[in-house]
mmCIF file of C-alpha atoms in Angstrom:
data_model
loop_
_atom_site.group_PDB
_atom_site.id
_atom_site.type_symbol
_atom_site.label_atom_id
_atom_site.label_comp_id
_atom_site.label_asym_id
_atom_site.label_seq_id
_atom_site.Cartn_x
_atom_site.Cartn_y
_atom_site.Cartn_z
ATOM 1 C CA GLU A 148 -41.956 48.983 -12.363
ATOM 2 C CA ALA A 149 -43.226 45.504 -11.577
ATOM 3 C CA GLY A 150 -46.776 45.410 -10.316
ATOM 4 C CA VAL A 151 -48.331 43.751 -7.302
ATOM 5 C CA ALA A 152 -47.968 39.981 -7.615
ATOM 6 C CA GLN A 153 -50.524 37.568 -6.224
ATOM 7 C CA SER A 154 -50.859 33.809 -6.245
ATOM 8 C CA PRO A 155 -52.614 31.571 -6.838
ATOM 9 C CA ARG A 156 -54.836 33.069 -9.523
ATOM 10 C CA TYR A 157 -57.690 30.659 -8.826
ATOM 11 C CA LYS A 158 -58.519 28.305 -5.983
ATOM 12 C CA ILE A 159 -61.389 25.908 -5.458
ATOM 13 C CA ILE A 160 -61.836 24.303 -2.054
ATOM 14 C CA GLU A 161 -64.567 22.606 -0.070
ATOM 15 C CA LYS A 162 -66.122 24.274 2.942
ATOM 16 C CA ARG A 163 -64.236 23.765 6.188
ATOM 17 C CA GLN A 164 -60.943 23.419 4.312
ATOM 18 C CA SER A 165 -58.077 25.876 4.658
ATOM 19 C CA VAL A 166 -56.567 28.144 2.039
ATOM 20 C CA ALA A 167 -53.743 30.654 1.860
ATOM 21 C CA PHE A 168 -53.058 33.525 -0.534
ATOM 22 C CA TRP A 169 -49.764 35.240 -1.161
ATOM 23 C CA CYS A 170 -48.974 38.807 -2.140
ATOM 24 C CA ASN A 171 -45.778 40.587 -3.113
ATOM 25 C CA PRO A 172 -46.272 44.367 -3.240
ATOM 26 C CA ILE A 173 -44.506 46.890 -5.411
ATOM 27 C CA SER A 174 -40.959 47.397 -4.208
ATOM 28 C CA GLY A 175 -40.738 50.241 -1.735
ATOM 29 C CA HIS A 176 -44.439 50.386 -0.951
ATOM 30 C CA ALA A 177 -44.802 50.536 2.797
ATOM 31 C CA THR A 178 -48.554 50.076 2.924
ATOM 32 C CA LEU A 179 -50.246 46.815 1.985
ATOM 33 C CA TYR A 180 -53.964 46.043 1.931
ATOM 34 C CA TRP A 181 -56.071 42.940 1.545
ATOM 35 C CA TYR A 182 -59.529 43.473 0.077
ATOM 36 C CA GLN A 183 -62.400 41.048 -0.432
ATOM 37 C CA GLN A 184 -64.523 41.629 -3.524
ATOM 38 C CA ILE A 185 -67.745 39.678 -3.748
ATOM 39 C CA LEU A 186 -69.258 39.466 -7.214
ATOM 40 C CA GLY A 187 -71.118 42.655 -8.085
ATOM 41 C CA GLN A 188 -69.778 44.640 -5.142
ATOM 42 C CA GLY A 189 -66.971 47.059 -4.472
ATOM 43 C CA PRO A 190 -63.785 45.962 -2.707
ATOM 44 C CA LYS A 191 -64.133 45.656 1.059
ATOM 45 C CA LEU A 192 -61.058 46.230 3.199
ATOM 46 C CA LEU A 193 -60.031 43.269 5.340
ATOM 47 C CA ILE A 194 -56.701 44.414 6.739
ATOM 48 C CA GLN A 195 -54.089 47.129 6.278
ATOM 49 C CA PHE A 196 -50.394 46.824 7.075
ATOM 50 C CA GLN A 197 -47.869 49.610 7.444
ATOM 51 C CA ASN A 198 -44.505 47.925 6.990
ATOM 52 C CA ASN A 199 -44.930 44.781 9.114
ATOM 53 C CA GLY A 200 -47.401 46.239 11.581
ATOM 54 C CA VAL A 201 -51.201 46.018 11.428
ATOM 55 C CA VAL A 202 -52.860 49.422 11.064
ATOM 56 C CA ASP A 203 -56.471 48.290 10.781
ATOM 57 C CA ASP A 204 -57.998 44.837 10.965
ATOM 58 C CA SER A 205 -61.398 45.886 12.256
ATOM 59 C CA GLN A 206 -63.227 44.246 9.340
ATOM 60 C CA LEU A 207 -61.257 41.004 9.359
ATOM 61 C CA PRO A 208 -63.309 38.007 10.598
ATOM 62 C CA LYS A 209 -60.644 36.982 13.051
ATOM 63 C CA ASP A 210 -62.294 33.711 14.005
ATOM 64 C CA ARG A 211 -61.373 32.324 10.592
ATOM 65 C CA PHE A 212 -59.157 34.836 8.794
ATOM 66 C CA SER A 213 -55.555 35.669 9.606
ATOM 67 C CA ALA A 214 -52.881 37.656 7.835
ATOM 68 C CA GLU A 215 -49.263 38.445 8.333
ATOM 69 C CA ARG A 216 -46.597 40.533 6.677
ATOM 70 C CA LEU A 217 -43.266 39.276 7.850
ATOM 71 C CA LYS A 218 -40.258 41.528 7.235
ATOM 72 C CA GLY A 219 -42.575 44.224 5.912
ATOM 73 C CA VAL A 220 -42.636 42.936 2.340
ATOM 74 C CA ASP A 221 -44.617 39.831 1.301
ATOM 75 C CA SER A 222 -47.917 39.052 2.920
ATOM 76 C CA THR A 223 -50.117 35.996 3.308
ATOM 77 C CA LEU A 224 -53.833 35.830 4.002
ATOM 78 C CA LYS A 225 -55.263 32.614 5.389
ATOM 79 C CA ILE A 226 -58.802 31.336 5.818
ATOM 80 C CA GLN A 227 -59.403 28.431 8.168
ATOM 81 C CA PRO A 228 -62.006 26.976 8.003
ATOM 82 C CA ALA A 229 -63.580 28.332 4.830
ATOM 83 C CA LYS A 230 -67.315 28.962 4.476
ATOM 84 C CA LEU A 231 -69.440 29.171 1.354
ATOM 85 C CA GLU A 232 -69.813 32.926 1.810
ATOM 86 C CA ASP A 233 -66.039 33.349 1.535
ATOM 87 C CA SER A 234 -66.303 32.805 -2.215
ATOM 88 C CA ALA A 235 -64.937 36.032 -3.657
ATOM 89 C CA VAL A 236 -61.923 37.604 -5.285
ATOM 90 C CA TYR A 237 -59.210 38.487 -2.791
ATOM 91 C CA LEU A 238 -57.296 41.529 -3.924
ATOM 92 C CA CYS A 239 -53.974 42.658 -2.572
ATOM 93 C CA ALA A 240 -53.033 46.301 -3.046
ATOM 94 C CA SER A 241 -50.071 48.411 -2.069
ATOM 95 C CA SER A 242 -49.339 52.101 -1.894
ATOM 96 C CA LEU A 243 -46.255 54.164 -1.309
ATOM 97 C CA VAL A 244 -47.757 55.667 1.805
ATOM 98 C CA ALA A 245 -51.196 55.407 3.392
ATOM 99 C CA ALA A 246 -54.073 57.185 1.616
ATOM 100 C CA SER A 247 -52.127 57.483 -1.652
ATOM 101 C CA PRO A 248 -53.033 55.775 -4.947
ATOM 102 C CA LEU A 249 -53.611 52.053 -4.600
ATOM 103 C CA HIS A 250 -52.012 49.575 -6.976
ATOM 104 C CA PHE A 251 -53.937 46.328 -7.124
ATOM 105 C CA GLY A 252 -52.781 42.832 -7.940
ATOM 106 C CA ASN A 253 -54.777 40.585 -10.263
ATOM 107 C CA GLY A 254 -56.438 38.907 -7.323
ATOM 108 C CA THR A 255 -57.158 35.341 -6.289
ATOM 109 C CA ARG A 256 -60.587 34.044 -7.196
ATOM 110 C CA LEU A 257 -61.718 31.705 -4.425
ATOM 111 C CA THR A 258 -64.616 29.327 -4.866
ATOM 112 C CA VAL A 259 -65.820 27.454 -1.811
ATOM 113 C CA THR A 260 -68.092 24.475 -2.583
ATOM 114 C CA GLY B 204 -68.954 51.116 1.442
ATOM 115 C CA GLU B 205 -71.133 52.677 4.086
ATOM 116 C CA ASN B 206 -69.612 56.151 3.704
ATOM 117 C CA VAL B 207 -69.677 56.358 -0.095
ATOM 118 C CA GLU B 208 -72.779 56.211 -2.244
ATOM 119 C CA GLN B 209 -72.413 55.715 -5.987
ATOM 120 C CA HIS B 210 -75.005 56.181 -8.719
ATOM 121 C CA PRO B 211 -76.124 54.858 -11.089
ATOM 122 C CA SER B 212 -75.419 51.158 -10.627
ATOM 123 C CA THR B 213 -75.728 50.523 -14.358
ATOM 124 C CA LEU B 214 -75.365 52.883 -17.282
ATOM 125 C CA SER B 215 -75.723 52.293 -21.006
ATOM 126 C CA VAL B 216 -74.732 54.925 -23.545
ATOM 127 C CA GLN B 217 -74.326 55.066 -27.277
ATOM 128 C CA GLU B 218 -70.797 55.259 -28.577
ATOM 129 C CA GLY B 219 -69.739 58.874 -28.781
ATOM 130 C CA ASP B 220 -72.098 60.058 -26.049
ATOM 131 C CA SER B 221 -70.988 61.163 -22.585
ATOM 132 C CA ALA B 222 -71.264 59.210 -19.347
ATOM 133 C CA VAL B 223 -71.462 60.660 -15.855
ATOM 134 C CA ILE B 224 -71.130 58.739 -12.598
ATOM 135 C CA LYS B 225 -71.658 60.432 -9.244
ATOM 136 C CA CYS B 226 -70.489 59.635 -5.734
ATOM 137 C CA THR B 227 -71.316 61.238 -2.428
ATOM 138 C CA TYR B 228 -69.291 60.985 0.743
ATOM 139 C CA SER B 229 -69.944 61.807 4.379
ATOM 140 C CA ASP B 230 -66.664 62.915 5.943
ATOM 141 C CA SER B 231 -66.020 66.599 5.291
ATOM 142 C CA ALA B 232 -62.351 66.042 6.151
ATOM 143 C CA SER B 233 -61.855 63.727 3.173
ATOM 144 C CA ASN B 234 -59.268 65.194 0.832
ATOM 145 C CA TYR B 235 -58.451 62.619 -1.835
ATOM 146 C CA PHE B 236 -60.855 60.953 -4.264
ATOM 147 C CA PRO B 237 -59.707 58.309 -6.747
ATOM 148 C CA TRP B 238 -61.655 56.573 -9.501
ATOM 149 C CA TYR B 239 -60.907 52.998 -10.545
ATOM 150 C CA LYS B 240 -61.845 51.103 -13.688
ATOM 151 C CA GLN B 241 -62.273 47.347 -13.495
ATOM 152 C CA GLU B 242 -62.684 45.326 -16.663
ATOM 153 C CA LEU B 243 -64.264 41.909 -16.433
ATOM 154 C CA GLY B 244 -61.979 39.480 -14.644
ATOM 155 C CA LYS B 245 -59.244 42.049 -14.175
ATOM 156 C CA ARG B 246 -57.925 44.148 -11.320
ATOM 157 C CA PRO B 247 -59.134 47.649 -10.523
ATOM 158 C CA GLN B 248 -56.895 50.275 -12.101
ATOM 159 C CA LEU B 249 -56.653 53.926 -11.141
ATOM 160 C CA ILE B 250 -57.825 56.126 -13.996
ATOM 161 C CA ILE B 251 -57.987 59.544 -12.399
ATOM 162 C CA ASP B 252 -57.959 61.127 -8.959
ATOM 163 C CA ILE B 253 -58.537 64.527 -7.438
ATOM 164 C CA ARG B 254 -57.453 66.241 -4.260
ATOM 165 C CA SER B 255 -59.650 68.626 -2.352
ATOM 166 C CA ASN B 256 -57.657 71.731 -3.224
ATOM 167 C CA VAL B 257 -59.014 71.707 -6.802
ATOM 168 C CA GLY B 258 -62.499 71.543 -8.210
ATOM 169 C CA GLU B 259 -61.806 69.772 -11.483
ATOM 170 C CA LYS B 260 -59.171 67.631 -13.117
ATOM 171 C CA LYS B 261 -59.084 66.469 -16.699
ATOM 172 C CA ASP B 262 -57.122 63.813 -18.562
ATOM 173 C CA GLN B 263 -58.043 63.548 -22.238
ATOM 174 C CA ARG B 264 -61.612 62.175 -22.360
ATOM 175 C CA ILE B 265 -61.879 61.676 -18.614
ATOM 176 C CA ALA B 266 -62.575 64.355 -16.038
ATOM 177 C CA VAL B 267 -63.445 64.429 -12.360
ATOM 178 C CA THR B 268 -65.260 67.258 -10.625
ATOM 179 C CA LEU B 269 -65.452 67.832 -6.899
ATOM 180 C CA ASN B 270 -68.047 69.789 -4.944
ATOM 181 C CA LYS B 271 -66.790 69.974 -1.383
ATOM 182 C CA THR B 272 -69.797 71.896 -0.120
ATOM 183 C CA ALA B 273 -72.214 69.252 -1.325
ATOM 184 C CA LYS B 274 -69.719 66.455 -0.621
ATOM 185 C CA HIS B 275 -69.944 64.819 -3.989
ATOM 186 C CA PHE B 276 -67.594 64.105 -6.853
ATOM 187 C CA SER B 277 -68.314 62.911 -10.359
ATOM 188 C CA LEU B 278 -66.571 61.071 -13.164
ATOM 189 C CA HIS B 279 -67.199 62.360 -16.664
ATOM 190 C CA ILE B 280 -66.286 60.369 -19.757
ATOM 191 C CA THR B 281 -66.745 62.139 -23.082
ATOM 192 C CA GLU B 282 -66.813 60.642 -26.577
ATOM 193 C CA THR B 283 -67.283 57.187 -25.113
ATOM 194 C CA GLN B 284 -65.818 54.178 -26.902
ATOM 195 C CA PRO B 285 -66.621 50.465 -26.588
ATOM 196 C CA GLU B 286 -63.388 49.922 -24.661
ATOM 197 C CA ASP B 287 -64.733 52.215 -21.941
ATOM 198 C CA SER B 288 -67.175 49.431 -21.047
ATOM 199 C CA ALA B 289 -66.250 48.296 -17.526
ATOM 200 C CA VAL B 290 -67.208 48.697 -13.891
ATOM 201 C CA TYR B 291 -66.141 52.002 -12.374
ATOM 202 C CA PHE B 292 -65.585 52.474 -8.636
ATOM 203 C CA CYS B 293 -65.174 55.679 -6.706
ATOM 204 C CA ALA B 294 -63.422 55.743 -3.364
ATOM 205 C CA ALA B 295 -63.109 58.111 -0.440
ATOM 206 C CA PRO B 296 -61.000 57.979 2.708
ATOM 207 C CA ARG B 297 -62.509 56.463 5.802
ATOM 208 C CA PRO B 298 -63.131 58.880 8.667
ATOM 209 C CA HIS B 299 -60.111 59.047 10.920
ATOM 210 C CA GLY B 300 -58.295 56.484 8.865
ATOM 211 C CA ASN B 301 -55.874 56.016 6.049
ATOM 212 C CA GLN B 302 -57.905 53.536 4.039
ATOM 213 C CA PHE B 303 -60.620 53.885 1.461
ATOM 214 C CA TYR B 304 -64.272 53.105 1.316
ATOM 215 C CA PHE B 305 -65.239 52.011 -2.181
ATOM 216 C CA GLY B 306 -68.548 52.743 -3.838
ATOM 217 C CA THR B 307 -70.717 49.890 -5.006
ATOM 218 C CA GLY B 308 -69.647 50.335 -8.614
ATOM 219 C CA THR B 309 -71.240 51.429 -11.879
ATOM 220 C CA SER B 310 -71.389 48.996 -14.750
ATOM 221 C CA LEU B 311 -70.940 51.080 -17.902
ATOM 222 C CA THR B 312 -71.839 49.645 -21.277
ATOM 223 C CA VAL B 313 -70.972 51.582 -24.401
ATOM 224 C CA ILE B 314 -73.118 50.438 -27.314
ATOM 225 C CA PRO B 315 -71.357 50.572 -30.685
#
């Protein structure tokens, strides 16, 4: 089966600029997650979707981060405006159902200068 | 993650020796515990998982043990090889949720 696809692979922006990441989960996976992984740390959940509805966005900095999953398939994560501390790898993951094995994409490495 | 503690943060072993990584969790209702391996610059990949109805699960050189009473679970790698060098993360379900808290990771180095 095809894995979780993410793009771009790398992104370098200046602070206060905007950036968007895209994720295409494994076909048939109802649950989609966005994680932020800062260097040397474990993944931190930003938002979880079940189909096209938000299940949990309690750890999403909503003043600058937004995410959507239109039609319950692809998802985009946006940061506007970016801060230096947003430099991290943004991982998208999907699972067949909630609390089942996660399948991660290769991530987008964001550098904010 | 605040509900999962992982130790040690770094571990170096000689090739052929065993490696053990331990995680503790806080929610007694947690019932599923995966372990992920992340090589440098790559995505985390599931290597083994265990559900709370068993105490141990083994897959070739990798095993996971679960102690529900003490609320901890451990990853055991036997006959380590250089390609086992990576960062390993444990995870446990969040209380009242369907997502996972991840541990802070263990950087394993296998010395040839």
